[in-house]
Amino acid sequence: MIIRLINYIKSIFTGSDKKDSMTNLILFGPPGSGKGTQAKNLMEKYNLLHISTGDLFRYEIGNNTPLGIKAKEYMNQGKLVPDEITIGMLENKINANPDVAGYLLDGFPRTIPQCEALDVFMKSKDQTITGLIALNVEDEELVKRLLKRGETSGRPDDSNEEVIRKRIAVYEEETSPVFGYYKEQNKSHTVDGVGSLEEIFTRLSTAIDSLL
Ligand code: B4P
């Protein structure tokens, strides 16, 4: 009782109570698994700031910034953008938006060094990752979805099957270990990513509710 009272008084001065209660989620899965699609509804339901590193890169590319010019080289080949560029960009976005209920990270972290950098960054802000939810979808379905999106999106990385398969291979080799990283902390969960958008949204919401 006394300890709780002391913590409460401390929180009034440090603001740490608000930070501890933030919900910071990682939406995870291979390219085309539905992360970006589902994130738009999840951010509204849980009142979170949606941060998609893919969208941030596409914004930089659209504005022809030095960061965008660099990122484009990698993205158009289906490769990951180097960690130092990606981590700095993510940190800038979080630092620019401190007054939110939490973050919905979509497409980040994608490598173990990104996980480690995120841990250090979260700690510096007195925050933690609440959980990671992975969307599970078979490779052939991913290829089909991305080629279909490529017909209208104008994204060069979606219109070439070879590049799409390269992205899936990069996911297997470099990104899938991220699931294990958070599993060791008992934070990783999997959801079936095949079905209607509504069905998948319900599955994701159930998984997120169990974390809160
Ligand atoms: P992203 O922008 O993250 O793109 P993505 O993996 O293709 O997923 P996205 O979220 O956009 O698509 P979704 O599955 O929702 O990354 C692009 C590139 O940026 C990477 O290859 C890399 O080069 C770079 N990058 C990004 N983050 C990085 C990082 N952290 N480190 C290094 N490099 C990084 O949707 C796909 C399609 O499926 C859509 O057309 C959608 O309509 C459809 N779909 C969704 N759900 C469906 C369902 N249930 N049924 C049928 N279709 C569905």
Short mmCIF file of C-alpha atoms and ligand atoms in Angstrom, two decimals:
data_model
loop_
_atom_site.label_atom_id
_atom_site.label_comp_id
_atom_site.label_asym_id
_atom_site.label_seq_id
_atom_site.Cartn_x
_atom_site.Cartn_y
_atom_site.Cartn_z
CA MET A 1 0.00 0.00 0.00
CA ILE A 2 2.77 2.43 1.00
CA ILE A 3 4.83 1.48 -2.09
CA ARG A 4 1.83 2.09 -4.36
CA LEU A 5 1.30 5.47 -2.74
CA ILE A 6 4.98 6.40 -3.23
CA ASN A 7 4.82 5.29 -6.90
CA TYR A 8 1.67 7.32 -7.40
CA ILE A 9 3.30 10.46 -5.95
CA LYS A 10 6.41 9.81 -8.09
CA SER A 11 4.26 9.45 -11.19
CA ILE A 12 2.69 12.86 -10.59
CA PHE A 13 6.13 14.44 -10.83
CA THR A 14 7.66 12.28 -13.58
CA GLY A 15 4.60 11.56 -15.71
CA SER A 16 5.78 7.93 -15.78
CA ASP A 17 2.33 6.57 -14.97
CA LYS A 18 1.03 7.73 -18.36
CA LYS A 19 4.03 6.25 -20.14
CA ASP A 20 3.72 2.90 -18.35
CA SER A 21 0.11 2.66 -19.43
CA MET A 22 0.83 3.25 -23.11
CA THR A 23 -0.03 0.48 -25.55
CA ASN A 24 2.80 -0.17 -27.99
CA LEU A 25 2.02 -2.90 -30.51
CA ILE A 26 4.00 -4.45 -33.34
CA LEU A 27 1.94 -5.69 -36.27
CA PHE A 28 4.07 -8.36 -37.88
CA GLY A 29 4.02 -10.67 -40.89
CA PRO A 30 5.41 -11.21 -44.38
CA PRO A 31 4.90 -8.69 -47.21
CA GLY A 32 1.28 -8.84 -48.31
CA SER A 33 0.01 -10.45 -45.10
CA GLY A 34 -2.36 -7.53 -44.47
CA LYS A 35 -0.42 -5.39 -41.97
CA GLY A 36 -1.05 -2.06 -43.65
CA THR A 37 -4.65 -3.00 -44.47
CA GLN A 38 -5.55 -3.97 -40.90
CA ALA A 39 -3.50 -1.23 -39.22
CA LYS A 40 -5.82 1.46 -40.53
CA ASN A 41 -8.80 0.06 -38.60
CA LEU A 42 -6.80 -1.02 -35.55
CA MET A 43 -5.34 2.45 -35.00
CA GLU A 44 -8.86 3.88 -34.86
CA LYS A 45 -10.22 1.21 -32.54
CA TYR A 46 -7.31 1.44 -30.07
CA ASN A 47 -6.55 5.13 -30.59
CA LEU A 48 -2.92 4.47 -31.52
CA LEU A 49 -0.52 6.32 -33.80
CA HIS A 50 0.07 4.11 -36.83
CA ILE A 51 3.70 4.15 -37.94
CA SER A 52 4.47 2.27 -41.15
CA THR A 53 8.15 2.41 -42.08
CA GLY A 54 7.17 1.41 -45.65
CA ASP A 55 4.81 4.42 -45.86
CA LEU A 56 7.47 6.72 -44.37
CA PHE A 57 9.96 5.58 -47.02
CA ARG A 58 7.39 6.03 -49.80
CA TYR A 59 6.73 9.57 -48.55
CA GLU A 60 10.46 10.35 -48.69
CA ILE A 61 10.70 8.80 -52.17
CA GLY A 62 7.69 10.83 -53.35
CA ASN A 63 9.43 14.00 -52.18
CA ASN A 64 12.76 13.00 -53.70
CA THR A 65 14.61 13.60 -50.41
CA PRO A 66 18.18 12.28 -49.90
CA LEU A 67 16.73 9.59 -47.58
CA GLY A 68 14.13 8.66 -50.22
CA ILE A 69 16.72 8.43 -52.99
CA LYS A 70 18.76 6.03 -50.85
CA ALA A 71 15.76 3.94 -49.74
CA LYS A 72 14.45 3.57 -53.29
CA GLU A 73 17.59 1.72 -54.41
CA TYR A 74 16.93 -1.03 -51.86
CA MET A 75 13.13 -1.17 -51.99
CA ASN A 76 12.94 -1.55 -55.77
CA GLN A 77 15.14 -4.64 -55.51
CA GLY A 78 13.06 -6.17 -52.70
CA LYS A 79 15.87 -5.66 -50.17
CA LEU A 80 15.66 -4.14 -46.71
CA VAL A 81 16.75 -0.54 -46.27
CA PRO A 82 19.89 -0.44 -44.02
CA ASP A 83 19.17 -0.45 -40.28
CA GLU A 84 20.85 2.87 -39.46
CA ILE A 85 18.59 4.76 -41.89
CA THR A 86 15.42 2.95 -40.78
CA ILE A 87 16.03 3.23 -37.03
CA GLY A 88 16.79 6.96 -37.19
CA MET A 89 13.65 7.61 -39.24
CA LEU A 90 11.46 5.63 -36.79
CA GLU A 91 12.90 7.45 -33.77
CA ASN A 92 12.27 10.84 -35.41
CA LYS A 93 8.64 9.90 -36.03
CA ILE A 94 8.09 8.80 -32.40
CA ASN A 95 9.89 11.85 -31.01
CA ALA A 96 7.67 14.09 -33.13
CA ASN A 97 4.51 12.52 -31.65
CA PRO A 98 4.91 12.22 -27.87
CA ASP A 99 1.31 12.89 -26.84
CA VAL A 100 -0.39 9.72 -27.99
CA ALA A 101 -1.97 6.72 -26.24
CA GLY A 102 0.57 4.41 -27.88
CA TYR A 103 2.09 3.28 -31.16
CA LEU A 104 1.06 0.70 -33.73
CA LEU A 105 4.30 -0.26 -35.46
CA ASP A 106 3.76 -1.71 -38.94
CA GLY A 107 6.81 -3.05 -40.77
CA PHE A 108 9.19 -2.29 -37.90
CA PRO A 109 11.26 -3.93 -36.46
CA ARG A 110 12.33 -6.12 -39.40
CA THR A 111 15.77 -7.24 -38.16
CA ILE A 112 17.27 -8.19 -34.79
CA PRO A 113 19.42 -5.00 -34.67
CA GLN A 114 16.17 -3.03 -35.18
CA CYS A 115 14.61 -4.93 -32.22
CA GLU A 116 17.61 -4.14 -30.03
CA ALA A 117 17.58 -0.48 -31.03
CA LEU A 118 13.85 -0.30 -30.34
CA ASP A 119 14.32 -1.79 -26.86
CA VAL A 120 16.99 0.78 -25.99
CA PHE A 121 14.86 3.60 -27.41
CA MET A 122 11.71 2.46 -25.56
CA LYS A 123 13.67 2.18 -22.32
CA SER A 124 14.99 5.71 -22.74
CA LYS A 125 11.35 6.82 -22.88
CA ASP A 126 10.31 4.70 -19.91
CA GLN A 127 8.14 2.54 -22.16
CA THR A 128 7.94 -1.07 -23.30
CA ILE A 129 6.53 -3.08 -26.18
CA THR A 130 3.14 -4.45 -25.13
CA GLY A 131 3.10 -7.27 -27.67
CA LEU A 132 3.73 -8.46 -31.22
CA ILE A 133 0.92 -9.91 -33.34
CA ALA A 134 1.93 -11.85 -36.45
CA LEU A 135 -0.38 -12.44 -39.42
CA ASN A 136 0.14 -15.92 -40.84
CA VAL A 137 -0.38 -16.30 -44.63
CA GLU A 138 1.01 -18.87 -47.14
CA ASP A 139 3.59 -17.68 -49.69
CA GLU A 140 1.46 -18.31 -52.81
CA GLU A 141 -1.40 -16.23 -51.36
CA LEU A 142 1.10 -13.42 -50.62
CA VAL A 143 2.37 -13.43 -54.21
CA LYS A 144 -1.20 -13.37 -55.54
CA ARG A 145 -2.20 -10.44 -53.29
CA LEU A 146 0.87 -8.34 -54.06
CA LEU A 147 0.65 -8.88 -57.84
CA LYS A 148 -2.99 -7.83 -57.65
CA ARG A 149 -2.10 -4.68 -55.70
CA GLY A 150 0.70 -4.02 -58.21
CA GLU A 151 -1.91 -3.70 -60.98
CA THR A 152 -3.12 -0.42 -59.46
CA SER A 153 -0.69 0.74 -56.73
CA GLY A 154 2.12 1.92 -58.99
CA ARG A 155 4.56 0.37 -56.50
CA PRO A 156 7.53 -1.02 -58.45
CA ASP A 157 8.16 -3.60 -55.70
CA ASP A 158 4.63 -5.04 -56.24
CA SER A 159 4.60 -5.32 -60.03
CA ASN A 160 7.42 -7.80 -60.53
CA GLU A 161 7.00 -11.40 -59.32
CA GLU A 162 10.75 -11.89 -58.97
CA VAL A 163 11.01 -8.88 -56.64
CA ILE A 164 7.99 -10.09 -54.63
CA ARG A 165 9.59 -13.53 -54.15
CA LYS A 166 12.85 -11.84 -53.16
CA ARG A 167 10.93 -9.84 -50.50
CA ILE A 168 9.40 -13.05 -49.14
CA ALA A 169 12.84 -14.71 -49.05
CA VAL A 170 14.30 -11.68 -47.23
CA TYR A 171 11.42 -11.91 -44.74
CA GLU A 172 12.22 -15.59 -44.05
CA GLU A 173 15.94 -14.98 -43.64
CA GLU A 174 16.21 -11.59 -41.97
CA THR A 175 12.80 -10.70 -40.51
CA SER A 176 11.22 -13.91 -39.19
CA PRO A 177 13.76 -14.09 -36.25
CA VAL A 178 12.03 -10.95 -34.87
CA PHE A 179 9.11 -13.21 -33.85
CA GLY A 180 11.48 -15.34 -31.72
CA TYR A 181 13.06 -12.26 -30.18
CA TYR A 182 9.73 -11.17 -28.66
CA LYS A 183 8.63 -14.78 -28.01
CA GLU A 184 11.52 -15.06 -25.55
CA GLN A 185 9.85 -12.20 -23.68
CA ASN A 186 6.43 -13.97 -23.94
CA LYS A 187 5.14 -11.18 -26.16
CA SER A 188 4.64 -12.88 -29.56
CA HIS A 189 1.24 -14.05 -30.81
CA THR A 190 0.04 -15.44 -34.14
CA VAL A 191 -3.25 -14.84 -35.91
CA ASP A 192 -4.57 -16.54 -39.06
CA GLY A 193 -4.28 -13.90 -41.83
CA VAL A 194 -6.52 -15.66 -44.38
CA GLY A 195 -10.21 -14.81 -44.59
CA SER A 196 -12.32 -11.69 -44.98
CA LEU A 197 -10.95 -8.35 -43.73
CA GLU A 198 -13.65 -8.33 -41.01
CA GLU A 199 -12.79 -11.85 -39.81
CA ILE A 200 -9.11 -11.00 -39.55
CA PHE A 201 -9.87 -7.72 -37.79
CA THR A 202 -11.92 -9.64 -35.19
CA ARG A 203 -9.08 -12.15 -34.66
CA LEU A 204 -6.56 -9.33 -34.24
CA SER A 205 -8.81 -7.45 -31.83
CA THR A 206 -9.25 -10.58 -29.69
CA ALA A 207 -5.47 -11.07 -29.57
CA ILE A 208 -4.85 -7.40 -28.68
CA ASP A 209 -7.59 -7.36 -26.02
CA SER A 210 -5.90 -10.31 -24.33
CA LEU A 211 -2.75 -8.18 -23.95
CA LEU A 212 -4.42 -5.15 -22.39
P1 B4P B 1 5.93 -2.29 -46.51
O1 B4P B 1 5.40 -1.00 -46.93
O2 B4P B 1 5.94 -2.59 -45.06
O3 B4P B 1 5.06 -3.28 -47.38
P2 B4P B 1 4.48 -4.74 -47.27
O4 B4P B 1 5.38 -5.64 -46.51
O5 B4P B 1 4.18 -5.08 -48.69
O6 B4P B 1 3.15 -4.77 -46.47
P3 B4P B 1 1.85 -3.86 -46.52
O7 B4P B 1 1.50 -3.67 -45.12
O8 B4P B 1 2.01 -2.63 -47.32
O9 B4P B 1 0.77 -4.66 -47.36
P4 B4P B 1 -0.49 -5.45 -46.82
O10 B4P B 1 0.12 -6.68 -46.31
O11 B4P B 1 -1.39 -4.68 -45.94
O12 B4P B 1 7.45 -2.50 -47.01
C1 B4P B 1 7.88 -2.18 -48.32
C2 B4P B 1 9.41 -2.14 -48.39
O13 B4P B 1 9.92 -1.05 -47.56
C3 B4P B 1 10.17 -3.35 -47.86
O14 B4P B 1 10.28 -4.38 -48.85
C4 B4P B 1 11.55 -2.72 -47.52
O15 B4P B 1 12.34 -2.54 -48.66
C5 B4P B 1 11.19 -1.37 -46.97
N1 B4P B 1 11.06 -1.37 -45.49
C6 B4P B 1 9.91 -1.12 -44.80
N2 B4P B 1 10.14 -1.23 -43.46
C7 B4P B 1 11.46 -1.54 -43.32
C8 B4P B 1 12.29 -1.79 -42.19
N3 B4P B 1 11.82 -1.76 -40.93
N4 B4P B 1 13.61 -2.09 -42.39
C9 B4P B 1 14.10 -2.13 -43.63
N5 B4P B 1 13.38 -1.92 -44.75
C10 B4P B 1 12.06 -1.62 -44.61
O16 B4P B 1 -1.40 -5.71 -48.12
C11 B4P B 1 -0.98 -6.33 -49.29
C12 B4P B 1 -2.15 -6.55 -50.26
O17 B4P B 1 -2.97 -7.61 -49.78
C13 B4P B 1 -3.09 -5.35 -50.41
O18 B4P B 1 -3.40 -5.18 -51.77
C14 B4P B 1 -4.34 -5.74 -49.65
O19 B4P B 1 -5.51 -5.18 -50.21
C15 B4P B 1 -4.33 -7.23 -49.78
N6 B4P B 1 -4.97 -7.89 -48.66
C16 B4P B 1 -4.80 -7.57 -47.35
N7 B4P B 1 -5.55 -8.39 -46.57
C17 B4P B 1 -6.18 -9.28 -47.43
C18 B4P B 1 -7.08 -10.37 -47.23
N8 B4P B 1 -7.51 -10.73 -46.02
N9 B4P B 1 -7.52 -11.07 -48.31
C19 B4P B 1 -7.12 -10.70 -49.56
N10 B4P B 1 -6.27 -9.65 -49.81
C20 B4P B 1 -5.81 -8.95 -48.75
#
